Short mmCIF file of C-alpha atoms and ligand atoms in Angstrom, two decimals:
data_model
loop_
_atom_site.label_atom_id
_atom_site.label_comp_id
_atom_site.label_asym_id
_atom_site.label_seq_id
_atom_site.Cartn_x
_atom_site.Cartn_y
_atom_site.Cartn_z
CA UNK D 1362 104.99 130.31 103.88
CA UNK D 1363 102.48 132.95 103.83
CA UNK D 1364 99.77 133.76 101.80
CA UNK D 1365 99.77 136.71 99.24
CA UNK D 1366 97.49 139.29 100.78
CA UNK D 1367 95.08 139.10 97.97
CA UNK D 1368 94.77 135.26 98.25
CA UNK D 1369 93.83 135.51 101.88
CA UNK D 1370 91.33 137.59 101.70
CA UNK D 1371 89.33 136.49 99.17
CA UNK D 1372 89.54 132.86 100.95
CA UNK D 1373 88.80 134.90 104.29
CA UNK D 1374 85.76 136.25 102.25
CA UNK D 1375 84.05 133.23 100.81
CA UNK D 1376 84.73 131.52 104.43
CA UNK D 1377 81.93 134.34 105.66
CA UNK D 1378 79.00 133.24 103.39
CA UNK D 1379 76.64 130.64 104.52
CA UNK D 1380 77.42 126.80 104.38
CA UNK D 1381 81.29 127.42 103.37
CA UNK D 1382 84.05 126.01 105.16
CA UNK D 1383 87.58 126.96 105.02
CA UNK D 1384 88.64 123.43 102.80
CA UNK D 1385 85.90 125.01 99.82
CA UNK D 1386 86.97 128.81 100.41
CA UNK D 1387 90.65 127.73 99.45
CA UNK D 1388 89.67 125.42 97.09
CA UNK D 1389 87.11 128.78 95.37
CA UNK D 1390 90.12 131.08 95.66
CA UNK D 1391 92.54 128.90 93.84
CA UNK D 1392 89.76 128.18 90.61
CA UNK D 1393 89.24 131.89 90.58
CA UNK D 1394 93.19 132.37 90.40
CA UNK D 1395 93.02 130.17 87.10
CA UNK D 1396 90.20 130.68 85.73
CA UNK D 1397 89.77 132.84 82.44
CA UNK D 1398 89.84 136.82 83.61
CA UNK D 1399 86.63 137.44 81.63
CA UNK D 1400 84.64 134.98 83.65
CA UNK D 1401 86.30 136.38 86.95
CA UNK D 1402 85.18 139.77 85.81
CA UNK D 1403 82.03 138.82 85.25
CA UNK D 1404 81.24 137.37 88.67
CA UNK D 1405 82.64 141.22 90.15
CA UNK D 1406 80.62 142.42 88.30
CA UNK D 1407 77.40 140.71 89.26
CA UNK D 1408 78.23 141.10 92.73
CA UNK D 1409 78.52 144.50 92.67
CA UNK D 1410 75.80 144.95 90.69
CA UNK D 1411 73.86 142.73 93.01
CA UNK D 1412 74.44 145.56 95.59
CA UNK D 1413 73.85 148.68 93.60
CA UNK D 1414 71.41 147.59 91.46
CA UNK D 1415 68.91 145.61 93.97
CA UNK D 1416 66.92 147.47 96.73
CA UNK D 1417 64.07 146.42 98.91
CA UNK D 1418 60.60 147.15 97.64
CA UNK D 1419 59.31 150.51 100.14
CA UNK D 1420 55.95 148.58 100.73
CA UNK D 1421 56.38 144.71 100.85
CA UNK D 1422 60.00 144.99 101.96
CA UNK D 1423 61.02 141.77 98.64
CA UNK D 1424 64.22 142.37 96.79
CA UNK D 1425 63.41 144.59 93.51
CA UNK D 1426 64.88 146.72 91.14
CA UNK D 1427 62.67 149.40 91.55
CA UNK D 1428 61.79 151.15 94.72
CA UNK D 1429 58.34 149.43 94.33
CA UNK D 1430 58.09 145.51 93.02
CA UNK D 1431 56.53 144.55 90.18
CA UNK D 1432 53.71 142.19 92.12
CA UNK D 1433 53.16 145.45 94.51
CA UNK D 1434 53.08 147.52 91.29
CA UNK D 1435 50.76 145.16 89.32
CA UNK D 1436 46.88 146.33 89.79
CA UNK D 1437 45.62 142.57 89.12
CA UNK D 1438 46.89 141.35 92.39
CA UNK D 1439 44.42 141.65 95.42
CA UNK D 1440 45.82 144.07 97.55
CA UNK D 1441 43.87 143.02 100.35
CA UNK D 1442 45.51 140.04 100.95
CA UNK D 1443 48.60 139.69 102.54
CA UNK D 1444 51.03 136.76 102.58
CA UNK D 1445 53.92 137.34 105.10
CA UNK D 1446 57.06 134.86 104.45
CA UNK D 1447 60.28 134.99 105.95
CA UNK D 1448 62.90 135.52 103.20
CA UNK D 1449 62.58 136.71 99.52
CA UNK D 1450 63.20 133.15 98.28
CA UNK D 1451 59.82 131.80 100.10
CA UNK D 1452 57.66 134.77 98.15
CA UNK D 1453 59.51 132.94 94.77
CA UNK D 1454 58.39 129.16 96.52
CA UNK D 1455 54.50 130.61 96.38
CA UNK D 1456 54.71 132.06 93.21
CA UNK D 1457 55.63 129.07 91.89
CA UNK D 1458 52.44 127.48 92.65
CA UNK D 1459 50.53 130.18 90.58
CA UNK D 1460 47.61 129.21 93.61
CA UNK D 1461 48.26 132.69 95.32
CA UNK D 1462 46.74 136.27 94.09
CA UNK D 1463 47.38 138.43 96.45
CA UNK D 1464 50.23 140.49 97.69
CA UNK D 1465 53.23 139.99 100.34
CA UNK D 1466 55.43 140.71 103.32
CA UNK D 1467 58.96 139.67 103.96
CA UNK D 1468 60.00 139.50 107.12
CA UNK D 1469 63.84 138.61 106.46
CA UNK D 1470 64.14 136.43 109.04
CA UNK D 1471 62.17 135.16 112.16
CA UNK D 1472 62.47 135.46 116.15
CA UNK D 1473 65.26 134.34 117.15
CA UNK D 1474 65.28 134.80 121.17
CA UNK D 1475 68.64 133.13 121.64
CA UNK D 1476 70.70 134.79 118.69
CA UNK D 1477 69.02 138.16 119.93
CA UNK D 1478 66.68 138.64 117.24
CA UNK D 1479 63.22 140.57 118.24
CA UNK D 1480 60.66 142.32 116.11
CA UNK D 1481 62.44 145.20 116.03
CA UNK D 1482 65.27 143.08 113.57
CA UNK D 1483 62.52 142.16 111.85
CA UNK D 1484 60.21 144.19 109.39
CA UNK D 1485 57.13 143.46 112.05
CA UNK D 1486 56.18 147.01 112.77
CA UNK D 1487 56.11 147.95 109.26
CA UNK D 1488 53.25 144.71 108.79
CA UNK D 1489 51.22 146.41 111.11
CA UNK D 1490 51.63 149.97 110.05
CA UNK D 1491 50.85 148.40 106.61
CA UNK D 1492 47.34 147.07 107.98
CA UNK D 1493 46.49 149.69 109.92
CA UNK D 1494 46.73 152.17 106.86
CA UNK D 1495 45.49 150.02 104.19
CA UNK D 1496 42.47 147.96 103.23
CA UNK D 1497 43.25 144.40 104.06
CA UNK D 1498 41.32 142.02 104.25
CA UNK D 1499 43.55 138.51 105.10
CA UNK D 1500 47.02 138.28 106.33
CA UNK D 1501 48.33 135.11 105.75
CA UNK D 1502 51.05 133.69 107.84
CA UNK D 1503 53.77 131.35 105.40
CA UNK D 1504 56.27 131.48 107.70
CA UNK D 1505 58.21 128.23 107.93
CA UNK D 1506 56.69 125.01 110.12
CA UNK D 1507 59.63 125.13 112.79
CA UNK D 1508 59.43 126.66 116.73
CA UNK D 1509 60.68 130.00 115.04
CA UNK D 1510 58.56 130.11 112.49
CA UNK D 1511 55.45 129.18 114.29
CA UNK D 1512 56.51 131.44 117.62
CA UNK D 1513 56.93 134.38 115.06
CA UNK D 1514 53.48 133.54 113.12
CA UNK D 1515 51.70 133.44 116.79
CA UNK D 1516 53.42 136.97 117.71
CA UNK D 1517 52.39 138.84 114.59
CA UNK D 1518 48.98 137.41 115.15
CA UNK D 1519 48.62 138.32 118.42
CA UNK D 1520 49.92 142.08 117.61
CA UNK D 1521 46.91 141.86 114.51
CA UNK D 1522 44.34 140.74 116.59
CA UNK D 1523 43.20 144.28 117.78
CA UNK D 1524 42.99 145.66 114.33
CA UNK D 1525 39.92 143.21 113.12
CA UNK D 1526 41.70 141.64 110.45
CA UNK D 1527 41.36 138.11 109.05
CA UNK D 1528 44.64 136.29 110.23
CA UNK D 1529 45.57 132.68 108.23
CA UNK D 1530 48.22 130.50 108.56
CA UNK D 1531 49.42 128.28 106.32
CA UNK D 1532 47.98 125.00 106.56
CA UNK D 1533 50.33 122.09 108.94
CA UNK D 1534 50.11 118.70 107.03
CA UNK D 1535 51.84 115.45 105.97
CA UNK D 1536 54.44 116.37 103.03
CA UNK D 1537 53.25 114.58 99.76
CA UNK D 1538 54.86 111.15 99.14
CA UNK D 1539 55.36 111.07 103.11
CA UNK D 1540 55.10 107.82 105.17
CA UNK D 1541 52.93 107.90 108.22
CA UNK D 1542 54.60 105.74 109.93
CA UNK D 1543 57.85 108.08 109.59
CA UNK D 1544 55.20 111.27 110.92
CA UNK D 1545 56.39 112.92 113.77
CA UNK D 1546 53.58 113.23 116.43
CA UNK D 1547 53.57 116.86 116.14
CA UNK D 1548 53.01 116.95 112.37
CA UNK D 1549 50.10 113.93 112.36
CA UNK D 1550 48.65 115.48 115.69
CA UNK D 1551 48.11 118.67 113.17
CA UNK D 1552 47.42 117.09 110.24
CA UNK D 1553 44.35 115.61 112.25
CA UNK D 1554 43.34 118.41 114.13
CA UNK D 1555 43.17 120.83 110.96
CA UNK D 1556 42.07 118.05 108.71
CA UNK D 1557 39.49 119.32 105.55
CA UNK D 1558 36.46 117.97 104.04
CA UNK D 1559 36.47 115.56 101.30
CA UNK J 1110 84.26 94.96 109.85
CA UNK J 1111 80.82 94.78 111.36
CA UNK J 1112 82.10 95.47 115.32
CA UNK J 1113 84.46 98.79 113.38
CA UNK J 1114 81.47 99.81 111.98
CA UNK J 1115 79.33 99.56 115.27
CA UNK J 1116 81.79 101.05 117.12
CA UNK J 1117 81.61 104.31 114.54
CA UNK J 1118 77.77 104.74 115.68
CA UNK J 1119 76.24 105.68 119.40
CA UNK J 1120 73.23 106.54 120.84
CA UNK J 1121 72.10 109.39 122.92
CA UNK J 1122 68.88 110.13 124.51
CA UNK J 1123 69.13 114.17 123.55
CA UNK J 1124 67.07 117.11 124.34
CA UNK J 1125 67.34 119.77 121.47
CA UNK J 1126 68.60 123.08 122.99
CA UNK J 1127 70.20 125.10 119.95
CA UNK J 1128 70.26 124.80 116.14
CA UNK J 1129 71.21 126.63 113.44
CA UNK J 1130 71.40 126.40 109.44
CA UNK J 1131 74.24 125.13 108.15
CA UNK J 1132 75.11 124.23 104.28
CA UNK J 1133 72.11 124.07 101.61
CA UNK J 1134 69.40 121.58 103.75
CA UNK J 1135 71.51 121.30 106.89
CA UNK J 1136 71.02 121.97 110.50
CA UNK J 1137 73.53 121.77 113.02
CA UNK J 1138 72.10 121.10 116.33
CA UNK J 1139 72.87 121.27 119.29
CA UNK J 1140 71.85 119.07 122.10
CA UNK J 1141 71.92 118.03 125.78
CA UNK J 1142 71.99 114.61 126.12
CA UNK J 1143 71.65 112.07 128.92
CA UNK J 1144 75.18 110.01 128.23
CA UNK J 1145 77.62 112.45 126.74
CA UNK J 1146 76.35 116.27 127.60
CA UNK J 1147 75.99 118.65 125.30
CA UNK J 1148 77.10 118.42 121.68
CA UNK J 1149 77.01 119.42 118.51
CA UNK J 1150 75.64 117.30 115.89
CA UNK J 1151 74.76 117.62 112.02
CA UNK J 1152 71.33 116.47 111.15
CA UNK J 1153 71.33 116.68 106.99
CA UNK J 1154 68.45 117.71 104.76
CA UNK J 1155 66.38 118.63 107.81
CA UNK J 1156 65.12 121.50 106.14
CA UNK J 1157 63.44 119.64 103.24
CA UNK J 1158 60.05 119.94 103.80
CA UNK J 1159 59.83 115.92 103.23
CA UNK J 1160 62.99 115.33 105.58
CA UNK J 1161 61.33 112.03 108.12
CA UNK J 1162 64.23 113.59 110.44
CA UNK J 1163 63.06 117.07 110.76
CA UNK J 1164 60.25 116.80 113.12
CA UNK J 1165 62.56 114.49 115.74
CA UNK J 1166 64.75 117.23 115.96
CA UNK J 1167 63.02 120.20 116.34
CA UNK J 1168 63.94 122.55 119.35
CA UNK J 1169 62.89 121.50 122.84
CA UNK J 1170 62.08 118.04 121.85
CA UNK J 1171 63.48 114.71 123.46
CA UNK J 1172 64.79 111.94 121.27
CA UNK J 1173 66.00 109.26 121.11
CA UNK J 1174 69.02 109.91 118.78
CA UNK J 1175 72.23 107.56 117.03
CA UNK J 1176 74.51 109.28 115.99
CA UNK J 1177 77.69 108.16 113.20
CA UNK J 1178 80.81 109.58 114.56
CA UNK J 1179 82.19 112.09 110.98
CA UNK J 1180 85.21 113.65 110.67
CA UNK J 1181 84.05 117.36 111.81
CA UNK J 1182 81.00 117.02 112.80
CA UNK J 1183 79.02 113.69 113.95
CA UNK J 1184 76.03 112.93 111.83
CA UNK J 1185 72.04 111.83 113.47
CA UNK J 1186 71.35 108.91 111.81
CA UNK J 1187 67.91 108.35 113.18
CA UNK J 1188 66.18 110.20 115.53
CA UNK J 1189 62.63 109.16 117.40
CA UNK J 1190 60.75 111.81 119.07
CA UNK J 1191 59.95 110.65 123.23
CA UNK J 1192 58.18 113.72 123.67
CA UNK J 1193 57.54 116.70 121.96
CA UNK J 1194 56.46 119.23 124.47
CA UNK J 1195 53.27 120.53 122.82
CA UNK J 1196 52.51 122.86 125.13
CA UNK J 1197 56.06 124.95 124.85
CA UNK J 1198 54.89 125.45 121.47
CA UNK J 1199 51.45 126.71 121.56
CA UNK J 1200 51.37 129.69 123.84
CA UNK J 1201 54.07 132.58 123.44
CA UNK J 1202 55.17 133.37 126.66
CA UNK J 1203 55.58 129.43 127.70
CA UNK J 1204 58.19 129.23 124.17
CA UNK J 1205 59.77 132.73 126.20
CA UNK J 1206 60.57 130.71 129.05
CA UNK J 1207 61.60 127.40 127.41
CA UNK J 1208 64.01 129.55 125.21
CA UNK J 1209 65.53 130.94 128.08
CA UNK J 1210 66.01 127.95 130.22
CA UNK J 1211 67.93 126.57 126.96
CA UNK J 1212 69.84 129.53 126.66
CA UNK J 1213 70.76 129.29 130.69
CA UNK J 1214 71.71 125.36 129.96
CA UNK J 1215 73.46 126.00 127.19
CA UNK J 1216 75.64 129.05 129.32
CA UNK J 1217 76.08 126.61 132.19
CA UNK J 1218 77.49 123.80 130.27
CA UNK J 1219 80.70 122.87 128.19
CA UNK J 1220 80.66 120.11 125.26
CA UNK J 1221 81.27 116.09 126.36
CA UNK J 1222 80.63 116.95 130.04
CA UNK J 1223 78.32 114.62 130.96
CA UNK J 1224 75.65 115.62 133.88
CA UNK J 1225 72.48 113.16 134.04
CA UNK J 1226 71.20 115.23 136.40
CA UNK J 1227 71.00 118.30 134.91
CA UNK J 1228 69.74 116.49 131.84
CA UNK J 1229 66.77 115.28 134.29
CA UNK J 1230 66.14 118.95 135.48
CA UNK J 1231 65.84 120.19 132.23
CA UNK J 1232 64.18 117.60 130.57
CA UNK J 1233 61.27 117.93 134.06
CA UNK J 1234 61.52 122.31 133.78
CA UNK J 1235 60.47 121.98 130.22
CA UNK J 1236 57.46 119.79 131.14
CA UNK J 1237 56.60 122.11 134.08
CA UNK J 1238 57.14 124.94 132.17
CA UNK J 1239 54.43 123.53 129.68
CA UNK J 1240 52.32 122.80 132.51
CA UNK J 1241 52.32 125.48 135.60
CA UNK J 1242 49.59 127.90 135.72
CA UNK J 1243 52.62 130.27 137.17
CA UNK J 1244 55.70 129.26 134.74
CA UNK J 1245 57.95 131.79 137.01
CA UNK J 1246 58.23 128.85 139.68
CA UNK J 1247 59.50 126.17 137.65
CA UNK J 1248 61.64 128.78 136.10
CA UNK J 1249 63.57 130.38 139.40
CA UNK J 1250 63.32 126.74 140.81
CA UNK J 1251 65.36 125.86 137.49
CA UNK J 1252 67.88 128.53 137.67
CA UNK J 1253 68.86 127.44 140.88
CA UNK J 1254 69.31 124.02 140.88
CA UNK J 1255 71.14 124.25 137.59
CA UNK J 1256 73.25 126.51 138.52
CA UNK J 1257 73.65 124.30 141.67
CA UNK J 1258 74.34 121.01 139.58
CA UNK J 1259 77.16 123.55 137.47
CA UNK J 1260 78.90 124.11 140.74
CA UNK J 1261 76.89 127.23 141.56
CA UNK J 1262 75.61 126.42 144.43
CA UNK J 1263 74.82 129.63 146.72
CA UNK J 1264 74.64 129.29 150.19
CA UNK J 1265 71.88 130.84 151.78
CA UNK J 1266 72.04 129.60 155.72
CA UNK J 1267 75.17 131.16 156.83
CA UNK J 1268 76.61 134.09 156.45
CA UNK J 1269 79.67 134.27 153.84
CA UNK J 1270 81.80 136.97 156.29
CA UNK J 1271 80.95 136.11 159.83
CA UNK J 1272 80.29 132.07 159.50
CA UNK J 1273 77.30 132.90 162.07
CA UNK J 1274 73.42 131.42 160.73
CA UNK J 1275 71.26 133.70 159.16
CA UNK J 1276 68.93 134.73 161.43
CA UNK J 1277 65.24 136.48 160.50
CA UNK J 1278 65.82 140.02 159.82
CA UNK J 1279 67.32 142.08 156.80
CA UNK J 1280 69.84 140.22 155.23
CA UNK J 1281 72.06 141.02 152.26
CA UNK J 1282 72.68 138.46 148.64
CA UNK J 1283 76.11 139.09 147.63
CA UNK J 1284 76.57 137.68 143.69
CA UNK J 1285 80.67 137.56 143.82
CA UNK J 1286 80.64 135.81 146.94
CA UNK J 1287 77.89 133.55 146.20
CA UNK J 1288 75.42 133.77 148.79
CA UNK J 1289 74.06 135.88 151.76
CA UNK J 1290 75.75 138.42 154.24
CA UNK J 1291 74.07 139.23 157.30
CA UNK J 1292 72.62 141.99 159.00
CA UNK J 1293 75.79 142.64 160.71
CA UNK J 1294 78.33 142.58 157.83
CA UNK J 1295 75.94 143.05 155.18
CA UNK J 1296 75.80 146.83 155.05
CA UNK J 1297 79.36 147.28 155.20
CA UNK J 1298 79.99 145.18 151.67
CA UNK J 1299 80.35 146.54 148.54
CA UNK J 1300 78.28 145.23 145.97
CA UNK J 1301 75.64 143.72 148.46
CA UNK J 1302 72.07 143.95 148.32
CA UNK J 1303 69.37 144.00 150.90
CA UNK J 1304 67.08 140.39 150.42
CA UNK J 1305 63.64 140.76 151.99
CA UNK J 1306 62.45 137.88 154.30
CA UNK J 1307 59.69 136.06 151.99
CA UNK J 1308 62.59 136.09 148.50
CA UNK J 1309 65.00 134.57 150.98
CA UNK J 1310 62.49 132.26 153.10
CA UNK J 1311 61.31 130.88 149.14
CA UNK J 1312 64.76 130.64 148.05
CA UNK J 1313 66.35 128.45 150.90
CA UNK J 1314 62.52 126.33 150.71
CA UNK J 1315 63.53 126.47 147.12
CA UNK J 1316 67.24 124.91 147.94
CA UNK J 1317 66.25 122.00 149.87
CA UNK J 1318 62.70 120.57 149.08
CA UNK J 1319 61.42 118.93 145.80
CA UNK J 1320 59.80 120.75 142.83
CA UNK J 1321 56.59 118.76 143.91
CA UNK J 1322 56.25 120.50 147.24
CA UNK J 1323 56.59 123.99 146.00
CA UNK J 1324 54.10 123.63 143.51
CA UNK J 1325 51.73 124.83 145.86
CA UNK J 1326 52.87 128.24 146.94
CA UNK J 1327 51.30 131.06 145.82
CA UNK J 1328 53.70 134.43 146.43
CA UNK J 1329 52.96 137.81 146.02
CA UNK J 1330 53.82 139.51 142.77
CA UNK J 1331 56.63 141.87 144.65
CA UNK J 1332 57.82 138.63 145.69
CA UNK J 1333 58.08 136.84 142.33
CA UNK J 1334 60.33 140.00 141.27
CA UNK J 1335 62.38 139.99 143.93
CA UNK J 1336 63.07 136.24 143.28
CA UNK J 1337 63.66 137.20 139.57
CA UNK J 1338 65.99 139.80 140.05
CA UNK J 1339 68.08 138.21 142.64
CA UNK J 1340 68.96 134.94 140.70
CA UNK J 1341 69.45 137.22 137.15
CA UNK J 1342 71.81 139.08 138.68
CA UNK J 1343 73.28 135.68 140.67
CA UNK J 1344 73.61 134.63 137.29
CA UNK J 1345 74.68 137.36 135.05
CA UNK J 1346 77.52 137.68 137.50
CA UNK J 1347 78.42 134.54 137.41
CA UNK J 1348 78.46 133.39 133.86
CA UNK J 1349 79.75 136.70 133.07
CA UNK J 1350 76.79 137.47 130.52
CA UNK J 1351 73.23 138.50 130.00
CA UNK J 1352 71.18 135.56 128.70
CA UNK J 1353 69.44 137.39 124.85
CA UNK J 1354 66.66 135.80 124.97
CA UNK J 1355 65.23 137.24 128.21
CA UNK J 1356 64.41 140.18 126.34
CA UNK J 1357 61.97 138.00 124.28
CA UNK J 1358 60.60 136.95 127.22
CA UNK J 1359 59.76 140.12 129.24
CA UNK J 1360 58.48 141.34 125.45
CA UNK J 1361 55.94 138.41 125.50
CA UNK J 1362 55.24 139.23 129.14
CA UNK J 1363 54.40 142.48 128.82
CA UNK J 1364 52.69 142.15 125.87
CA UNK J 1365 50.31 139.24 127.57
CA UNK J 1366 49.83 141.32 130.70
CA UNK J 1367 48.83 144.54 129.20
CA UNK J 1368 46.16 142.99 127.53
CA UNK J 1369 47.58 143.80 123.97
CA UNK J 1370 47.72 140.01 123.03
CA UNK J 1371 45.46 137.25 124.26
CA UNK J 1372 47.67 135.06 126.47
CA UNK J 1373 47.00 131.30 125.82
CA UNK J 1374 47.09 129.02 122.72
CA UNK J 1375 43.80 129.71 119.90
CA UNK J 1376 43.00 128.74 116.82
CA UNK J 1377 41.41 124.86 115.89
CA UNK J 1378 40.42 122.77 112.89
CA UNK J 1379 39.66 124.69 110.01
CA UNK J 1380 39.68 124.25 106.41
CA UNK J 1381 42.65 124.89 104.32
CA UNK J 1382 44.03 127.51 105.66
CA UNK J 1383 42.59 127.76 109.82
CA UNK J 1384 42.64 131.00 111.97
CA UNK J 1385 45.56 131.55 113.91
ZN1 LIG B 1815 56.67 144.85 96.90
ZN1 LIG B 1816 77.82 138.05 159.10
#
């Protein structure tokens, strides 16, 4: 038997986001199908509003309502600090820890040599353009502690390097409530090497 | 019950080629491994920052791995870092190459087909990749041998038309017939290119001594992009695509030769937050 045209699609629509199989697409469809038609409505809604309603902010490149972010907008944050992460939800990760003043970057995404990603995917040149014009001071580098992350971080701070600016990374460590005896050698070798005062 | 349930896990001694996200924490990853080939394995909540797994499975390590068997995909159980490859990771152009030489072993190879060997070349390209002053040796030396040990093999002593030994003088590399022409019927085939004496002399040297014994040799820039040219398009042909990440790599390249980036690791113990 076939499906009704509207049934498959919407199951050949959920199968395209990110960590959903065909089994849970089905399974998706078929709640939506019973479920009350105010709550369906309301999830329409929110996606489309999701896509009308959000843009990215013209100078830090985060997901905003208005064409410039509130923490780009707000005169209290030091401007002349940087932090560059890869994806909106990382700039939400730092802000959590109320430790961090300054401003941001998102990349939305990282270098991905093998899936064909280069800086040009990325929001790279626009970093640079952004240092160049402006007066920054520190440009920290919070992008994740994988091969990507860390090849990307070492790229953008080569590309900085000629302009004089102060270029951080975040710090490499042991994860709190980790083992040492469950380290990887890469993670204690750095955790040694970049070890701080007591 | 205990044998069922021993049978349900296996170990794999695993270099990590590929990975990508998968679900909320999830990686699936994909890796060349001594006993089975390549596969594709799940390694959960790898993305946690306080995942014990992550750091045995990050790309271009080797582990030791065991593996559950799963209905779709099977699971690492524990994995044990052998070697990590530090150097791959702390200079640009050196992650370029090791990118590219997983990219090339991942194009060359099918899931559950075992090759040892070409495990062993890989695993011994990434350390010399990490290590050579000149990484373009290991890599050509790689790109030959694995396309060898994938049934590749081009033959470089006799001509492919005539059957007669190649003989010093300007001889032709044909990629759809696999190998060299001569200088008799080289000229007259389509889609064959003139080889100069020192690409082809470094090649065949290339073919039939160890990796050990051409560590020495020093060629001449002109050379080295001769040699580069001639196996990419050897290969491109053959696999019927363009390796993506060699586009990183000539970015890095250039970028490191025209002086716009420092070439080489920097950086050192530092506070909080240390210099990059
Ligand atoms: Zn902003
Ligand atoms: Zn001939």
């Amino acid at each position: 038997m076939e499906l009704a045209k509207p049934v498959a699609r919407l199951i050949e629509e959920f199968a395209r986001l990110p960590g959903i199989g065909p089994k849970t697409a089905s399974r998706l469809t078929y709640y939506l199908l019973r479920a009350p038609a105010e709550q369906v409505l309301a999830l329409s809604d929110a996606i489309r509003q999701l896509r009308e309603r959000i843009v990215y902010c013209q100078v830090c490149y985060n997901i905003s309502e208005e064409p410039v972010c509130p923490i780009c907008a707000n005169p209290q944050r030091d401007h002349s600090q940087i932090c560059v992460v890869e994806e909106p939800l990382d700039v939400m990760a730092i802000e959590r820890t109320g430790e961090y003043h300054g401003v941001y970057h998102v990349l939305h995404g990282v270098l991905a040599p093998i899936e064909g990603v280069g800086p040009e995917q990325l929001k790279i040149g626009e970093l640079v353009q952004r240092v160049r014009q402006g007066e920054v001071r520190e440009v920290l580098l919070a992008t994740n502690p994988n091969l990507e992350g860390e090849a990307t971080a070492m790229y953008i701070a080569r590309l900085l390097a000629p302009l004089g600016v102060r270029v951080t990374r975040l710090a490499h460590g042991l994860p709190v409530g980790g083992d040492l005896e469950y380290a990887d050698e890469v993670t204690l070798r750095q955790a040694i090497l970049r070890r701080a005062e007591m | 019950m205990e044998s069922e349930r021993r049978q349900r896990l296996y170990r794999a001694e695993a270099v990590i080629i590929k990975r990508r996200d998968f679900g909320e924490a999830d990686r699936l990853v994909t890796c060349f491994t001594r006993e089975h080939g390549k596969l594709t394995l799940l390694a959960k909540g790898v993305r946690k920052i306080t995942s014990r797994k992550a750091g045995h499975v990050e790309l271009f390590t080797h582990a030791r791995l065991l593996v559950a068997k799963g209905r779709t995909w099977d699971i690492i159980t524990q994995a044990e870092c052998i070697q990590p490859f530090l150097p791959l990771r702390e200079d640009l152009q050196r992650t370029g190459y090791a990118y590219y030489a997983a990219e090339l072993l991942d194009l060359l190879t099918q899931e559950q087909d075992p090759n040892p060997e070409l495990f062993e070349l890989f695993l011994a390209t990434l350390e010399r990749l990490g290590r050579a002053e000149e990484p373009r040796l290991p890599m050509r030396y790689f790109e030959l041998h694995a396309m060898g040990l994938a049934g590749f093999q081009p033959e470089l002593f006799v001509c492919l038309n005539c059957q007669e030994p190649i003989r010093p003088a300007q001889n032709y590399f044909h990629v759809g017939r696999g190998g060299v022409l001569c200088e008799a019927c080289g000229p007259a085939a389509n889609g064959a290119r003139p080889i100069s004496l020192p690409a082809l002399k470094v090649l065949r040297y290339m073919q039939t001594h160890p990796y050990a014994e051409l560590e020495a040799l020093r060629l001449r820039p002109a050379v080295h992009a001769e040699l580069e040219e001639v196996l990419f398009q050897y290969l491109t042909y053959t696999l019927e695509r363009s390796p993506k990440s060699v586009q990183f790599l000539h970015l890095v390249r250039e970028r490191v030769n025209h002086g716009m980036m420092p070439a080489g690791p920097a950086g050192g113990p530092n506070g909080e937050s240390s210099p990059v």
